[in-house]
Amino acid sequence: MFSRRSALSLLAGTGAALTLGAAPAASARPAGHPPFGRYGSPARRLDARTLYVDPEGRGDHTGVQSAVDAATGTGHTLVLAPGVYRGTVTVPAARTGLTLIGASGDPRDTVIVHGNAAGTPKPDGSGTYGTSGSATTTVQAADFTARDLTFANDWLRADHPGYTGTQAVAIKVMGDRSAFHRCRFLGHQDTLYADSPSLTAFARQYYRDCYLEGDVDFVFGRATAVYDRCHFRTLTRTDLASAPYGFVFAPSTARANPHGFLVVRSRVTSTAPDAYYKLARPWVPSSDLTAHPMLTVRDSHLGAGIDAAAPYGTMSAGFPWQEQRFAEYRNTGPGARVTVPGDRPRLSRSQARSHTPAQWLGDWRPYA
């Protein structure tokens, strides 16, 4: 069976599925296919603010970070040719309006990946990376857009049995008005860190037609985030003998923020045994003990992997999930079955009218 790392290492130029254990399929692209597809090339540049990235040297840059560094100012577009781009990427706050596009239109073809965990020692000996420092990609800029890309962290617990800091972030997103369309987010613990620049900044994020996988709290943070028509996949764990294997969501919404995570028209599936996953637990971080985590899951299909009898858990004893802002509305599937009504907080029809992408995102309409 392929490990995540071996599958990723063989991905360049393929349309392989990136879920754990999937072997890459043969490329469907014909030989000699232009690396940047319909997006031009350095010789036929769409405009002066478009830069081309290709690991084989046919673009302006061979690495994503060097292209980000070169895209000074605002409003640049980076077109990435298919391939595996190994290394960390940081989009600083000054790169407002940056867009990253996977040229093939298939997110499985273009992968940004690295393999640090929270407990990984830094090369300079100054300690370990910590959760935020483990991120393969960090987006600090506002008005960031990504399309048709995979963001991954291929660090594996099995390779490091002595580690206690097993958080391994694929991407940390902090900027307001950050949008991801048809992207994939691969990892295990803490895959997608949907955050904001500060406790008082309510960063809005939108994820449409995206695929996200992991095990422990693999979608977490304090952002105002909408997940629209997304697919969440919980993974099998070989290091645990019993349930629960983990949690899909761990919001840490600031108390002053009226909008946390909103999941709409989405689905949750699993490679693990039935009922081995919880839907969510609240995260109240030590940096904000006043946090009041918020999650609404509505009009979505919850597969059998979700524990319908006890779908929520508590991370810290002083902050039980029952006191947080968790709610569901009109979900379907075996994981949405109501067995104990008190354990499935549900919105009324009138309440549900205010739990929509329009209410969450205000004057920003990335879904229009």
JSON list of C-alpha atoms in Angstrom, two decimals, residues 194-196 198-203 220-225 250-262 281-285 288-296 324-326 360:
[
{"chain": "A", "resi": 194, "resn": "ALA", "atom": "CA", "xyz": [-8.78, 28.76, 9.22]},
{"chain": "A", "resi": 195, "resn": "ASP", "atom": "CA", "xyz": [-7.58, 31.66, 11.33]},
{"chain": "A", "resi": 196, "resn": "SER", "atom": "CA", "xyz": [-7.46, 35.46, 11.48]},
{"chain": "A", "resi": 198, "resn": "SER", "atom": "CA", "xyz": [-5.69, 38.83, 15.56]},
{"chain": "A", "resi": 199, "resn": "LEU", "atom": "CA", "xyz": [-8.39, 38.25, 18.15]},
{"chain": "A", "resi": 200, "resn": "THR", "atom": "CA", "xyz": [-10.25, 41.36, 17.04]},
{"chain": "A", "resi": 201, "resn": "ALA", "atom": "CA", "xyz": [-9.97, 40.73, 13.28]},
{"chain": "A", "resi": 202, "resn": "PHE", "atom": "CA", "xyz": [-12.88, 38.74, 11.88]},
{"chain": "A", "resi": 203, "resn": "ALA", "atom": "CA", "xyz": [-11.31, 37.28, 8.74]},
{"chain": "A", "resi": 220, "resn": "PHE", "atom": "CA", "xyz": [-10.03, 24.38, 13.01]},
{"chain": "A", "resi": 221, "resn": "GLY", "atom": "CA", "xyz": [-9.53, 28.04, 13.92]},
{"chain": "A", "resi": 222, "resn": "ARG", "atom": "CA", "xyz": [-11.29, 31.31, 14.65]},
{"chain": "A", "resi": 223, "resn": "ALA", "atom": "CA", "xyz": [-12.09, 32.53, 11.13]},
{"chain": "A", "resi": 224, "resn": "THR", "atom": "CA", "xyz": [-15.53, 33.32, 9.81]},
{"chain": "A", "resi": 225, "resn": "ALA", "atom": "CA", "xyz": [-15.52, 30.51, 7.25]},
{"chain": "A", "resi": 250, "resn": "ALA", "atom": "CA", "xyz": [-12.66, 22.48, 16.14]},
{"chain": "A", "resi": 251, "resn": "PRO", "atom": "CA", "xyz": [-13.74, 26.13, 15.90]},
{"chain": "A", "resi": 252, "resn": "SER", "atom": "CA", "xyz": [-12.26, 28.73, 18.24]},
{"chain": "A", "resi": 253, "resn": "THR", "atom": "CA", "xyz": [-14.50, 31.67, 17.32]},
{"chain": "A", "resi": 254, "resn": "ALA", "atom": "CA", "xyz": [-13.94, 34.88, 19.28]},
{"chain": "A", "resi": 255, "resn": "ARG", "atom": "CA", "xyz": [-16.86, 35.68, 21.56]},
{"chain": "A", "resi": 256, "resn": "ALA", "atom": "CA", "xyz": [-17.39, 39.05, 19.85]},
{"chain": "A", "resi": 257, "resn": "ASN", "atom": "CA", "xyz": [-17.65, 37.42, 16.43]},
{"chain": "A", "resi": 258, "resn": "PRO", "atom": "CA", "xyz": [-21.26, 36.58, 15.49]},
{"chain": "A", "resi": 259, "resn": "HIS", "atom": "CA", "xyz": [-20.16, 34.14, 12.79]},
{"chain": "A", "resi": 260, "resn": "GLY", "atom": "CA", "xyz": [-17.86, 31.12, 13.07]},
{"chain": "A", "resi": 261, "resn": "PHE", "atom": "CA", "xyz": [-17.86, 28.08, 10.78]},
{"chain": "A", "resi": 262, "resn": "LEU", "atom": "CA", "xyz": [-20.79, 27.45, 8.43]},
{"chain": "A", "resi": 281, "resn": "ARG", "atom": "CA", "xyz": [-15.46, 19.81, 19.60]},
{"chain": "A", "resi": 282, "resn": "PRO", "atom": "CA", "xyz": [-14.87, 23.41, 20.74]},
{"chain": "A", "resi": 283, "resn": "TRP", "atom": "CA", "xyz": [-11.35, 24.76, 20.96]},
{"chain": "A", "resi": 284, "resn": "VAL", "atom": "CA", "xyz": [-10.81, 27.48, 23.57]},
{"chain": "A", "resi": 285, "resn": "PRO", "atom": "CA", "xyz": [-7.10, 28.29, 23.17]},
{"chain": "A", "resi": 288, "resn": "ASP", "atom": "CA", "xyz": [-8.25, 33.53, 24.15]},
{"chain": "A", "resi": 289, "resn": "LEU", "atom": "CA", "xyz": [-10.01, 31.99, 27.13]},
{"chain": "A", "resi": 290, "resn": "THR", "atom": "CA", "xyz": [-13.08, 34.08, 26.31]},
{"chain": "A", "resi": 291, "resn": "ALA", "atom": "CA", "xyz": [-13.59, 32.30, 22.96]},
{"chain": "A", "resi": 292, "resn": "HIS", "atom": "CA", "xyz": [-17.12, 31.10, 22.23]},
{"chain": "A", "resi": 293, "resn": "PRO", "atom": "CA", "xyz": [-16.73, 28.55, 19.42]},
{"chain": "A", "resi": 294, "resn": "MET", "atom": "CA", "xyz": [-19.42, 28.53, 16.72]},
{"chain": "A", "resi": 295, "resn": "LEU", "atom": "CA", "xyz": [-20.30, 25.88, 14.14]},
{"chain": "A", "resi": 296, "resn": "THR", "atom": "CA", "xyz": [-23.42, 25.40, 12.04]},
{"chain": "A", "resi": 324, "resn": "GLN", "atom": "CA", "xyz": [-20.88, 26.70, 22.78]},
{"chain": "A", "resi": 325, "resn": "ARG", "atom": "CA", "xyz": [-22.64, 27.86, 19.63]},
{"chain": "A", "resi": 326, "resn": "PHE", "atom": "CA", "xyz": [-23.12, 24.52, 17.88]},
{"chain": "A", "resi": 360, "resn": "TRP", "atom": "CA", "xyz": [-21.74, 35.14, 7.18]}
]
